[in-house]
Tab-separated table of N, CA and C and ligand atoms in Angstrom:
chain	number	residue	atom	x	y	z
A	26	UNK	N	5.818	27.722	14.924
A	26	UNK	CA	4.453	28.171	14.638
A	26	UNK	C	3.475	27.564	15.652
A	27	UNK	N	2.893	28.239	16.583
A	27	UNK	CA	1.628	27.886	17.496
A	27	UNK	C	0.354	27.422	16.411
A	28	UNK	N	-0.585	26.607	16.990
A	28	UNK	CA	-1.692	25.990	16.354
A	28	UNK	C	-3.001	26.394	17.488
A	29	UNK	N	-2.968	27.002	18.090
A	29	UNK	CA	-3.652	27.274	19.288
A	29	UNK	C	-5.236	27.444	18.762
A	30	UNK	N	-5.313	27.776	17.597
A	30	UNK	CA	-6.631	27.862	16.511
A	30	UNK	C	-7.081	26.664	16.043
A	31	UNK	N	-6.776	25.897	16.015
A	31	UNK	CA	-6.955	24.424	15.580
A	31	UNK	C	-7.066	23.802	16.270
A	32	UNK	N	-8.616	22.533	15.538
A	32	UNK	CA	-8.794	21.622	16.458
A	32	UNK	C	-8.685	20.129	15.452
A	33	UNK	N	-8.391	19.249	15.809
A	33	UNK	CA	-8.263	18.097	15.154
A	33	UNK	C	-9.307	17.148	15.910
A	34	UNK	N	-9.606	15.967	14.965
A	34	UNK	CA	-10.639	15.413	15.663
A	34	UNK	C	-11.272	14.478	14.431
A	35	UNK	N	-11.366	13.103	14.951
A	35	UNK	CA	-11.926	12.139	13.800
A	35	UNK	C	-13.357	12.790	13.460
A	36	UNK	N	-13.425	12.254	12.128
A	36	UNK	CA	-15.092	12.464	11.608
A	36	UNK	C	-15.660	11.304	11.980
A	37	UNK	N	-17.163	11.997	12.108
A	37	UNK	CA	-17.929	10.693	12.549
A	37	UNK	C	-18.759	10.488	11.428
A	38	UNK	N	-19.848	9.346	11.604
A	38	UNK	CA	-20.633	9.131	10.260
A	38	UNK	C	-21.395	9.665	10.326
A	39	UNK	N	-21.818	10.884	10.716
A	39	UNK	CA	-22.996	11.612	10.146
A	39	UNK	C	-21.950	13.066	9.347
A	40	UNK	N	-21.042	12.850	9.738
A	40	UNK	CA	-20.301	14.128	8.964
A	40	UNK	C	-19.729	13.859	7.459
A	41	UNK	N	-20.030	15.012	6.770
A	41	UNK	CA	-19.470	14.712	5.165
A	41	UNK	C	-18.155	14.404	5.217
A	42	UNK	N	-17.859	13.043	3.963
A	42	UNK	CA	-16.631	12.973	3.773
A	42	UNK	C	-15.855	13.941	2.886
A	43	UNK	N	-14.847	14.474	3.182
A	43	UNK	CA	-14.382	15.553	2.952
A	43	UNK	C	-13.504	15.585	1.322
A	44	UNK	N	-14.303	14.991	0.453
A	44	UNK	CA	-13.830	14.739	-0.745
A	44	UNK	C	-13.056	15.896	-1.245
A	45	UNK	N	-13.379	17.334	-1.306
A	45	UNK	CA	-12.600	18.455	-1.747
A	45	UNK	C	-11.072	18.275	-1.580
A	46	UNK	N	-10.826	17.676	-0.160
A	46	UNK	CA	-9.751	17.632	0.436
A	46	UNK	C	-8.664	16.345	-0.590
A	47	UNK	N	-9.459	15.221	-0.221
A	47	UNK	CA	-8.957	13.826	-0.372
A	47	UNK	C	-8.209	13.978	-2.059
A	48	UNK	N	-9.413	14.495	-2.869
A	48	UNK	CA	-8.708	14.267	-3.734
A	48	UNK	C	-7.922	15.242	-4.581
A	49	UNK	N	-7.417	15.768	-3.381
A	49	UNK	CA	-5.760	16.631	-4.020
A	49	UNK	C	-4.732	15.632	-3.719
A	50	UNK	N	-4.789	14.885	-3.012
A	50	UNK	CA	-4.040	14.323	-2.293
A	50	UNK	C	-3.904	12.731	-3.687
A	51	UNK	N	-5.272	12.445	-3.927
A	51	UNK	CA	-5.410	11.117	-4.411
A	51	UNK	C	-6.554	11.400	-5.482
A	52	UNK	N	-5.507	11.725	-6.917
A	52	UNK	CA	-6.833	11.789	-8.044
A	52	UNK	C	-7.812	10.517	-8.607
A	53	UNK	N	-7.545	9.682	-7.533
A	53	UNK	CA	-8.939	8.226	-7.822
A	53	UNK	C	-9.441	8.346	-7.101
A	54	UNK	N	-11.516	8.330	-7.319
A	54	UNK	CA	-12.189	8.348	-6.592
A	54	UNK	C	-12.395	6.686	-5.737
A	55	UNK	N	-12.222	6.063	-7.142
A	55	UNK	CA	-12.252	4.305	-7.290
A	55	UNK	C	-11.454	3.904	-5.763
A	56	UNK	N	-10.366	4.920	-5.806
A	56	UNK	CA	-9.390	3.762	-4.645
A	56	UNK	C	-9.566	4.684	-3.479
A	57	UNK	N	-9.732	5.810	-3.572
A	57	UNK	CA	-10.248	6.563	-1.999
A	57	UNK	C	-11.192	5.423	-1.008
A	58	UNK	N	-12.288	5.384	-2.147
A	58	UNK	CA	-13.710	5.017	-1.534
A	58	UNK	C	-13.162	3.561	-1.359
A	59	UNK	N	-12.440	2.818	-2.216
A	59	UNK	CA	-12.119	1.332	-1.410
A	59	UNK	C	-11.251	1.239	-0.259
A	60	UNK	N	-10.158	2.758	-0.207
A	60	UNK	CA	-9.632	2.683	1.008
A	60	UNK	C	-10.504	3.418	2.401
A	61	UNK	N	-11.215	3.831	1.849
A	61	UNK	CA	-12.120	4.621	3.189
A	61	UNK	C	-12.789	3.245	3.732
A	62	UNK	N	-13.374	2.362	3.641
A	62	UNK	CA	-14.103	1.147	4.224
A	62	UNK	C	-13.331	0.938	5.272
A	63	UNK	N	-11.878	0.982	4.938
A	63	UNK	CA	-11.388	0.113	6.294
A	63	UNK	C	-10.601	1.089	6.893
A	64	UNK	N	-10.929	2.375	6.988
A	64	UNK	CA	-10.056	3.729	7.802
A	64	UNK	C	-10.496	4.837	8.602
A	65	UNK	N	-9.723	5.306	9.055
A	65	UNK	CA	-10.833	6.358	10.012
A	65	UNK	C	-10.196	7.700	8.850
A	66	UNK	N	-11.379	8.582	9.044
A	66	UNK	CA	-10.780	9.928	8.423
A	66	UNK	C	-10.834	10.872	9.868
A	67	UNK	N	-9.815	11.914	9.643
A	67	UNK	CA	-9.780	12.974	10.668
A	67	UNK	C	-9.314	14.080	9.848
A	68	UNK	N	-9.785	15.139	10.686
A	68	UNK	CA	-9.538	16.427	9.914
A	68	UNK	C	-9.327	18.014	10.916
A	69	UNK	N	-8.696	18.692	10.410
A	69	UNK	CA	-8.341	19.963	10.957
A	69	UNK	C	-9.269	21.323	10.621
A	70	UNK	N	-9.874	21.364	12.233
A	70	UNK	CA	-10.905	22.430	11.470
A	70	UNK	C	-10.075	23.954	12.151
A	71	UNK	N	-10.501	25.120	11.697
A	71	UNK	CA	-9.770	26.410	11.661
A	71	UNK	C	-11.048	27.126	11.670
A	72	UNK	N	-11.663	27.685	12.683
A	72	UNK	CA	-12.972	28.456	12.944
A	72	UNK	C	-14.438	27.896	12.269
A	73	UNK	N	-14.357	26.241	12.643
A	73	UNK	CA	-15.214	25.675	12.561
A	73	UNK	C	-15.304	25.111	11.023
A	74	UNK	N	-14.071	25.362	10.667
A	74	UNK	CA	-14.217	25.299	9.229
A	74	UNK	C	-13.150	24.232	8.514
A	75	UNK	N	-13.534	22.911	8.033
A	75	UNK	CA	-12.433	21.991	7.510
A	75	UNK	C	-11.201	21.795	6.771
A	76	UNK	N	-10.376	22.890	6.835
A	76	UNK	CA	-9.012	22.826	6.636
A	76	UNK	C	-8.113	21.978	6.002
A	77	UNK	N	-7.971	20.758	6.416
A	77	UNK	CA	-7.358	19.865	6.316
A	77	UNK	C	-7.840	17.575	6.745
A	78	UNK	N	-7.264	17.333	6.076
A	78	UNK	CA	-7.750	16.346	6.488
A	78	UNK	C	-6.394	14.945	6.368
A	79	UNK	N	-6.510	14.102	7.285
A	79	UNK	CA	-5.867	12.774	6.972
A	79	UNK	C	-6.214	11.660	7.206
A	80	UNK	N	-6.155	10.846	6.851
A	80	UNK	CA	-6.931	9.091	6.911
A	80	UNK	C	-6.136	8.334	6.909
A	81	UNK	N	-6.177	7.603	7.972
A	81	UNK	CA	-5.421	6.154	8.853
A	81	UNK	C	-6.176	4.856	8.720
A	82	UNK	N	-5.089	4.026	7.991
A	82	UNK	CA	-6.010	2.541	7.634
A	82	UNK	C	-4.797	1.993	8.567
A	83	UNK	N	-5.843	0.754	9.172
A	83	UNK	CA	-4.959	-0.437	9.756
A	83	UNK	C	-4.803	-1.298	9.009
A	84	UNK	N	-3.478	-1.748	8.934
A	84	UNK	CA	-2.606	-2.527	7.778
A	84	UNK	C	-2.660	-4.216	8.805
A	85	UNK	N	-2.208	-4.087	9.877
A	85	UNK	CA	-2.232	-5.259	10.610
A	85	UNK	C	-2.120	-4.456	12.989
A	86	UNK	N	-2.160	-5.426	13.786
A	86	UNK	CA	-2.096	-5.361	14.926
A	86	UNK	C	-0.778	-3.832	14.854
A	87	UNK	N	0.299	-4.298	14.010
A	87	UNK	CA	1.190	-3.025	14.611
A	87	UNK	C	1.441	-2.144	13.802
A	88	UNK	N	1.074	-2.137	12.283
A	88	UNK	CA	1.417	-1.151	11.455
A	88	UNK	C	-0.094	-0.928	10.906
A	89	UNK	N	0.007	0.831	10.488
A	89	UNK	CA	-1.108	1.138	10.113
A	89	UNK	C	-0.767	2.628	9.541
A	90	UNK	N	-1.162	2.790	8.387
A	90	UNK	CA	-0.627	3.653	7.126
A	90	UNK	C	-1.554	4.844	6.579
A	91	UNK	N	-1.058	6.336	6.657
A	91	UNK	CA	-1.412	7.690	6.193
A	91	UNK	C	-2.057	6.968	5.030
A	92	UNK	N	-2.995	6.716	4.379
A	92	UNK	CA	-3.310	6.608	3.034
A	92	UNK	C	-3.638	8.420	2.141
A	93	UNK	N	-3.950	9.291	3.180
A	93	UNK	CA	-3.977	10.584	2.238
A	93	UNK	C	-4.301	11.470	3.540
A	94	UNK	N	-3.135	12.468	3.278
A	94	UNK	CA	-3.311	13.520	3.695
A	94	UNK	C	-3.173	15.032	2.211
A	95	UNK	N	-4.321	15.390	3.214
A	95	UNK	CA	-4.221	16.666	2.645
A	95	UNK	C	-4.688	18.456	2.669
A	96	UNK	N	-4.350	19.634	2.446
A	96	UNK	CA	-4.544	20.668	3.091
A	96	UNK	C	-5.247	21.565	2.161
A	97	UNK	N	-6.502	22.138	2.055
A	97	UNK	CA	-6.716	23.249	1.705
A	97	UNK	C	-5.308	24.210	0.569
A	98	UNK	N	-5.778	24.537	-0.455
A	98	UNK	CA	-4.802	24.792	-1.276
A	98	UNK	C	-4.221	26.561	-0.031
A	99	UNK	N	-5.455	27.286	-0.148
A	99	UNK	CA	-4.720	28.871	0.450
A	99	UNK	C	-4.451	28.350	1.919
A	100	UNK	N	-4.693	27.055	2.568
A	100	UNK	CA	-3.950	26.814	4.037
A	100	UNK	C	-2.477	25.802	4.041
A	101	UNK	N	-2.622	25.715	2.208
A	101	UNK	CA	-0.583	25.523	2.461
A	101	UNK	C	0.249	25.748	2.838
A	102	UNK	N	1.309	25.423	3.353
A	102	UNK	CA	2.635	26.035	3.801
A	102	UNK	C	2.355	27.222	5.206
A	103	UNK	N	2.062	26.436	6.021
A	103	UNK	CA	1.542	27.046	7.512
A	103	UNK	C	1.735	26.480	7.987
A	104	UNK	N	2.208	24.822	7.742
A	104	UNK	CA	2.937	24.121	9.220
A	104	UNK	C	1.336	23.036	9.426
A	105	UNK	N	0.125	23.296	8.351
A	105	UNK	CA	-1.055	22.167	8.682
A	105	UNK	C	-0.808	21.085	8.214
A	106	UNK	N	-0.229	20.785	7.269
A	106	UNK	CA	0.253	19.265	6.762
A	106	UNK	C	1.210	18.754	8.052
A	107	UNK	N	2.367	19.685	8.435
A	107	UNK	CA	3.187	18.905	9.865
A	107	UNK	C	2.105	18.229	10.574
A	108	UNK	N	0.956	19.317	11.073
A	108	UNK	CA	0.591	19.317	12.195
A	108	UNK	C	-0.625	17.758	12.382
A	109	UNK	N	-0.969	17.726	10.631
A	109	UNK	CA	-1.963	16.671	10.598
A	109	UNK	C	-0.859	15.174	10.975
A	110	UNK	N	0.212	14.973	10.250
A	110	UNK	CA	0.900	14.112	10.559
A	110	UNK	C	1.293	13.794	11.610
A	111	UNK	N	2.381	15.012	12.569
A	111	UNK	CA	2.168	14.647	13.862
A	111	UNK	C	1.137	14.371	14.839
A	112	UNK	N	0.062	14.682	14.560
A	112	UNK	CA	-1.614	14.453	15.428
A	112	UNK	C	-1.507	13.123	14.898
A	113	UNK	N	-1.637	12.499	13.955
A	113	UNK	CA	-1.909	11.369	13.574
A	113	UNK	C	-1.197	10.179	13.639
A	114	UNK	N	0.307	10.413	13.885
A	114	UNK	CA	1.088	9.582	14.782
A	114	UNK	C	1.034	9.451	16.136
A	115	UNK	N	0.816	10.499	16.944
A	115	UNK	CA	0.188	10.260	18.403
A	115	UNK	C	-0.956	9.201	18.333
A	116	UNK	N	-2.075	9.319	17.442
A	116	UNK	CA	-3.296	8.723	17.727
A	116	UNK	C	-2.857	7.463	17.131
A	117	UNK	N	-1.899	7.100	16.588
A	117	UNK	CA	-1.539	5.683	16.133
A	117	UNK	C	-0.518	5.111	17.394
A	118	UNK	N	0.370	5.917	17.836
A	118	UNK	CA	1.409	5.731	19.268
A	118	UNK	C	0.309	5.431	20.761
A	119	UNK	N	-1.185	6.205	20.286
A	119	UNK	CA	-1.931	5.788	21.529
A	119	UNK	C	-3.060	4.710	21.393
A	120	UNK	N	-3.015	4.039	20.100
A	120	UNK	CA	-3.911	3.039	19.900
A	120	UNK	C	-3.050	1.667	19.578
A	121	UNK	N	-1.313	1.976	20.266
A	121	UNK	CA	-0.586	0.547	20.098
A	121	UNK	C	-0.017	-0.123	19.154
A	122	UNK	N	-0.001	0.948	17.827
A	122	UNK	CA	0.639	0.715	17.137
A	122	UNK	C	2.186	0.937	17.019
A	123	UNK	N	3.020	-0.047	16.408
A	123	UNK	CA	4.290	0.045	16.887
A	123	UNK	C	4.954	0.897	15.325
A	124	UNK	N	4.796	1.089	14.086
A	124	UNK	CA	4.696	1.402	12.752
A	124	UNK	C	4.083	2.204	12.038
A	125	UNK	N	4.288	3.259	11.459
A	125	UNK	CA	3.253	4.195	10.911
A	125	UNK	C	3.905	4.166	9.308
A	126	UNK	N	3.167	3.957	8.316
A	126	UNK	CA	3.858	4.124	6.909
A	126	UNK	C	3.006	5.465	6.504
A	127	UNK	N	3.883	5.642	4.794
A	127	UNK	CA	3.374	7.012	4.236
A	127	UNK	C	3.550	6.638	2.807
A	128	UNK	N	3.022	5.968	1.817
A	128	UNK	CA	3.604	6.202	0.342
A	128	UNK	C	2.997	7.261	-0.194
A	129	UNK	N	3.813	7.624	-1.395
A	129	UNK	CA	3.814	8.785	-2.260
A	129	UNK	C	4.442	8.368	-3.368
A	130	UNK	N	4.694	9.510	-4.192
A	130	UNK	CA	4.795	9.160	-5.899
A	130	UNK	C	6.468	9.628	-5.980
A	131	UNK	N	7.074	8.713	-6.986
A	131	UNK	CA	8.642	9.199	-6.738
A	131	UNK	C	8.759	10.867	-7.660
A	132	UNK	N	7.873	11.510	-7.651
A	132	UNK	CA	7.397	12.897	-8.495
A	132	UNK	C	7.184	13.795	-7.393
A	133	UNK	N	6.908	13.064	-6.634
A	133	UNK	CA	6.172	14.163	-5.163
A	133	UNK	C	7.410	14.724	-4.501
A	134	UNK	N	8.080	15.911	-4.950
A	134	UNK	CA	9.739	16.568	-4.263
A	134	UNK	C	9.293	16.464	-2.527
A	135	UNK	N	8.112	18.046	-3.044
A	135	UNK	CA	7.988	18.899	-1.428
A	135	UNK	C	7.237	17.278	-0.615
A	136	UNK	N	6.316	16.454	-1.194
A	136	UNK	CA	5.869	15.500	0.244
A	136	UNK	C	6.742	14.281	0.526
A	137	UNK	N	8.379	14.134	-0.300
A	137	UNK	CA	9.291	13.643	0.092
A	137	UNK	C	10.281	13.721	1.227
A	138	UNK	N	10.551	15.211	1.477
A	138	UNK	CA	11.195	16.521	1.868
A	138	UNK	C	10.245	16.253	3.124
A	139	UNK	N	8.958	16.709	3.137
A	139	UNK	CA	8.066	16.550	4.858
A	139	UNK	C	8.103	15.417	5.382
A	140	UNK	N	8.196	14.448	4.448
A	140	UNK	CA	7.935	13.136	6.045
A	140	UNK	C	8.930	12.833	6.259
A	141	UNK	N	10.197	13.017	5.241
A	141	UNK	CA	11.659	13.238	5.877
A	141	UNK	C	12.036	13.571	6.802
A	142	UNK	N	11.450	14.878	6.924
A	142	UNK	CA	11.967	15.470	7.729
A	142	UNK	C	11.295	15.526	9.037
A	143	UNK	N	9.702	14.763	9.087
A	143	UNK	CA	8.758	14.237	9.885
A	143	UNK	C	9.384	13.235	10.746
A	144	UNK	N	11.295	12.202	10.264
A	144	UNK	CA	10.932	10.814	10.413
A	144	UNK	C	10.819	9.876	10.024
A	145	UNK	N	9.930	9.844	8.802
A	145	UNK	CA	9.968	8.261	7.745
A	145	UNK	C	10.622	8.393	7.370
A	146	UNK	N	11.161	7.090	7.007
A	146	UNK	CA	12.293	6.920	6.088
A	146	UNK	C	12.031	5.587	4.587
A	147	UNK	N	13.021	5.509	4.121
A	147	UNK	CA	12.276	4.924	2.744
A	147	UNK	C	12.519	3.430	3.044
A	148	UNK	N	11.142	2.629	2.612
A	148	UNK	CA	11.573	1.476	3.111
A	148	UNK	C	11.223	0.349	2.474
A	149	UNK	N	10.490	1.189	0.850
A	149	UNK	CA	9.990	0.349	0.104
A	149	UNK	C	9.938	0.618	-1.639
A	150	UNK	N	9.943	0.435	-2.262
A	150	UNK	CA	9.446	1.029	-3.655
A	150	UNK	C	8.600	-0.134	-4.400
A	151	UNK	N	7.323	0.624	-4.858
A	151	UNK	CA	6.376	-0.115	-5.581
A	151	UNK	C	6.103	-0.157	-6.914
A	152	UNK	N	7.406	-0.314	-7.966
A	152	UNK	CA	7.316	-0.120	-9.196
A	152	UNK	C	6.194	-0.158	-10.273
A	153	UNK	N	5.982	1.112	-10.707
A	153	UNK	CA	4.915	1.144	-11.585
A	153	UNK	C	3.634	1.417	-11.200
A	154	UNK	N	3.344	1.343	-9.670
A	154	UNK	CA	2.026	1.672	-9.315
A	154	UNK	C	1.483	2.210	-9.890
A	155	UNK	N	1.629	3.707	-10.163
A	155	UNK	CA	0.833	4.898	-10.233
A	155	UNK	C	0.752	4.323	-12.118
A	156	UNK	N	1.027	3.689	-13.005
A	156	UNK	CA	0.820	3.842	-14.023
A	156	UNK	C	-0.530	2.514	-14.030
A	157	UNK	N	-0.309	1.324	-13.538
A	157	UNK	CA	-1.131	0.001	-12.938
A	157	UNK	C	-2.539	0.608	-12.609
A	158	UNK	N	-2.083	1.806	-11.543
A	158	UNK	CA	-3.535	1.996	-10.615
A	158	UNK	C	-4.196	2.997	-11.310
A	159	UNK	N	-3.499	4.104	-12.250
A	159	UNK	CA	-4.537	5.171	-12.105
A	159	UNK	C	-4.163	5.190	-14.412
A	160	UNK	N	-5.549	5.822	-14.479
A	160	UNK	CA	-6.005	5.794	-15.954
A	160	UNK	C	-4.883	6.906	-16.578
A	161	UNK	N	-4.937	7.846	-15.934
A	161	UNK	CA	-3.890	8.833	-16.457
A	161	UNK	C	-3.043	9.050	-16.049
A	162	UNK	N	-2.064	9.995	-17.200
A	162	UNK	CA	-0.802	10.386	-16.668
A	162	UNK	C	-0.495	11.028	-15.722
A	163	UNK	N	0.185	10.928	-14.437
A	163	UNK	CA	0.379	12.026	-13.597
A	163	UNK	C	1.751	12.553	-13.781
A	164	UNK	N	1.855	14.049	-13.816
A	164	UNK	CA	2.833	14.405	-13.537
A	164	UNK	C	3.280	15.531	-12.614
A	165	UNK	N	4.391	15.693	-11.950
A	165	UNK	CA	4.690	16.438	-10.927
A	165	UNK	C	5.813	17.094	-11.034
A	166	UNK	N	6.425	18.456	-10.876
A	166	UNK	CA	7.805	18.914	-10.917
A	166	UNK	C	8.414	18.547	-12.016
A	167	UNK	N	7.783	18.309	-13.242
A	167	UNK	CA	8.525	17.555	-14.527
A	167	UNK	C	8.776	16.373	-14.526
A	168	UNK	N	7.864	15.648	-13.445
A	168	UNK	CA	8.255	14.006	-13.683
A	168	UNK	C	7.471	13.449	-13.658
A	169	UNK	N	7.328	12.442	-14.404
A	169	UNK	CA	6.300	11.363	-14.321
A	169	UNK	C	6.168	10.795	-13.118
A	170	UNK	N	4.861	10.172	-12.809
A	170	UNK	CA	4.630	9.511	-11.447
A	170	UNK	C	4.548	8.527	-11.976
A	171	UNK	N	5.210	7.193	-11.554
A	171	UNK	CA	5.180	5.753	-12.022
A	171	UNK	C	5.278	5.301	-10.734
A	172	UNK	N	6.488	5.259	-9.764
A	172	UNK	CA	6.436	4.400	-8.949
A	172	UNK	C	6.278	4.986	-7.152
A	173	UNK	N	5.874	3.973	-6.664
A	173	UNK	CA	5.208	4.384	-5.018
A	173	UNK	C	6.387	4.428	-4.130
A	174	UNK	N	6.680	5.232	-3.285
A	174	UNK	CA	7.723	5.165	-2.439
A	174	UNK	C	7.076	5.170	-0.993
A	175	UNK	N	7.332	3.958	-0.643
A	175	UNK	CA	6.581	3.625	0.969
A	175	UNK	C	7.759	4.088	2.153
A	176	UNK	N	7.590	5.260	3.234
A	176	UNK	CA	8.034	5.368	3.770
A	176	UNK	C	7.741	4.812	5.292
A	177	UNK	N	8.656	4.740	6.376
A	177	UNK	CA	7.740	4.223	7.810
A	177	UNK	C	8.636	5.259	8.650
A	178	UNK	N	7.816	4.949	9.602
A	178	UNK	CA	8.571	5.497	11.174
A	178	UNK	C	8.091	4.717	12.463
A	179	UNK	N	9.287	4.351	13.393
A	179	UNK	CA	8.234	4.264	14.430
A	179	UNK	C	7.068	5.239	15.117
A	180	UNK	N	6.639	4.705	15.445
A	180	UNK	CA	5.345	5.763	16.099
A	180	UNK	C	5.941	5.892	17.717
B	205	ACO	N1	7.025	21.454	-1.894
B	205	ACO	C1	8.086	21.829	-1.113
B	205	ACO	N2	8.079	21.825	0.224
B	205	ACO	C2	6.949	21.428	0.829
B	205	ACO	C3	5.792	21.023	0.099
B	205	ACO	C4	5.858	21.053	-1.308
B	205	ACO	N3	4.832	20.640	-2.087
B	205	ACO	N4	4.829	20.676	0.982
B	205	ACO	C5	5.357	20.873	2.200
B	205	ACO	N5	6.637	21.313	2.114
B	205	ACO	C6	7.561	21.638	3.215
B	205	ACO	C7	7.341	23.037	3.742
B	205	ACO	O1	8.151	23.968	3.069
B	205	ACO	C8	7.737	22.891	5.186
B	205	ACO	O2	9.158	22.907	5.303
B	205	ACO	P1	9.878	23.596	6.564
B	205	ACO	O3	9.334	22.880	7.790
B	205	ACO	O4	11.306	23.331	6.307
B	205	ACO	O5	9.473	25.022	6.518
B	205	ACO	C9	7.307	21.486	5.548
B	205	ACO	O6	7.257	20.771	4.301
B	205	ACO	C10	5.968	21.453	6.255
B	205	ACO	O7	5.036	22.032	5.411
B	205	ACO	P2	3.538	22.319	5.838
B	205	ACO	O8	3.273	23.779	5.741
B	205	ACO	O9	3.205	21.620	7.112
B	205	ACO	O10	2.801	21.571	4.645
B	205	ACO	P3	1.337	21.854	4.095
B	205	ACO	O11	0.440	22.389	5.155
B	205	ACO	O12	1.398	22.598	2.834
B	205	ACO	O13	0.855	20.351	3.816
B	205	ACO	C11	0.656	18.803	2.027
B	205	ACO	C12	1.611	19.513	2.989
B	205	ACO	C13	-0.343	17.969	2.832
B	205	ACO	C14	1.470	17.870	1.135
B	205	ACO	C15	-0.109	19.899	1.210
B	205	ACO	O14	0.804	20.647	0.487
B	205	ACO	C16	-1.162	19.347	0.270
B	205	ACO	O15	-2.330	19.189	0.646
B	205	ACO	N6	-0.783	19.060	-0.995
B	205	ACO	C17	-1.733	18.524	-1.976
B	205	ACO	C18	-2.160	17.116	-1.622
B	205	ACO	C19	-0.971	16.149	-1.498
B	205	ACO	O16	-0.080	16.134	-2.330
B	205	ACO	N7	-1.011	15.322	-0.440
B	205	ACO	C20	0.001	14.282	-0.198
B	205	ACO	C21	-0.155	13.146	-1.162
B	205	ACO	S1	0.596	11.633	-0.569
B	205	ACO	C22	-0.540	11.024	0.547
B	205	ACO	O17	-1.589	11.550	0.689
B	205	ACO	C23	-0.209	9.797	1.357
């Protein structure tokens, strides 16, 4: 699939944060906004128009972690979730980072399946998170979301 329509490109601070987006990705507003302080957001626009979005926090000098990506519900399954991830490992491979992580919910099939197949691999599990961090139940594909599955790749 060509992307030749798309432009990617960090937001700056006069541009809205793209909350529509974020929180498909991440139903707490509480922990977005504490992870946005220390991250850049970037996003995929499609005829001037915000598409998609993903946000990169620095964890330390060599690792630094997807905290949320996410796509427009009718611009699913077009290859924009690949495309935000791979853009966003370049810009971590060109700012010297040696590590890129990704957690997700052990409920999440299809965003298990993409960074798989992106590359990460599993390198962590965070038991119970999702029940610790967030007020309600989540569920996905018939499963409860309880615990975090941290994936990495090199960059
Ligand atoms: N179920 C099954 N397969 C999936 C799913 C899914 N939910 N999502 C992506 N895939 C597969 C596609 O079939 C495709 O496979 P292929 O290359 O073999 O054809 C591949 O993954 C790439 O798919 P894209 O079209 O690039 O994915 P998309 O543009 O839909 O973006 C994303 C994926 C970001 C997960 C999108 O579906 C979305 O916004 N979902 C809601 C928010 C979300 O869950 N975000 C991730 C939470 S975790 C985090 O943010 C760190």
């Amino acid at each position: 699939m060509t992307h030749n329509d798309l432009t990617f490109k960090q937001c700056n601070e006069q541009e809205l944060i793209p909350f529509e987006l974020l929180l498909l990705a991440d139903p707490s507003k509480k922990l977005i906004d504490e992870y946005l302080k220390t991250s850049k957001i970037f996003v995929v626009e499609k005829n001037e128009k915000v598409i998609g979005t993903v946000v990169l926090q620095i964890i330390s000098e060599i690792l630094c972690e997807i905290k949320n990506v996410a796509v427009l519900p009718e611009f699913q399954g077009q290859g924009i979730g690949k495309y935000l991830i791979e853009n966003i490992t370049l810009v971590a491979r060109q700012s010297n980072f040696r590590t890129i992580q990704i957690g997700t919910a052990n409920s999440s099939i299809g965003q298990l399946y993409l960074y798989q197949k992106l590359g990460f691999e599993l390198s962590e599990i965070r038991k119970n998170f999702f029940i610790e961090h967030y007020n309600e139940l989540i569920t996905e594909n018939g499963i409860q979301a309880k615990h975090l599955l941290m994936l990495t790749r090199v960059v």
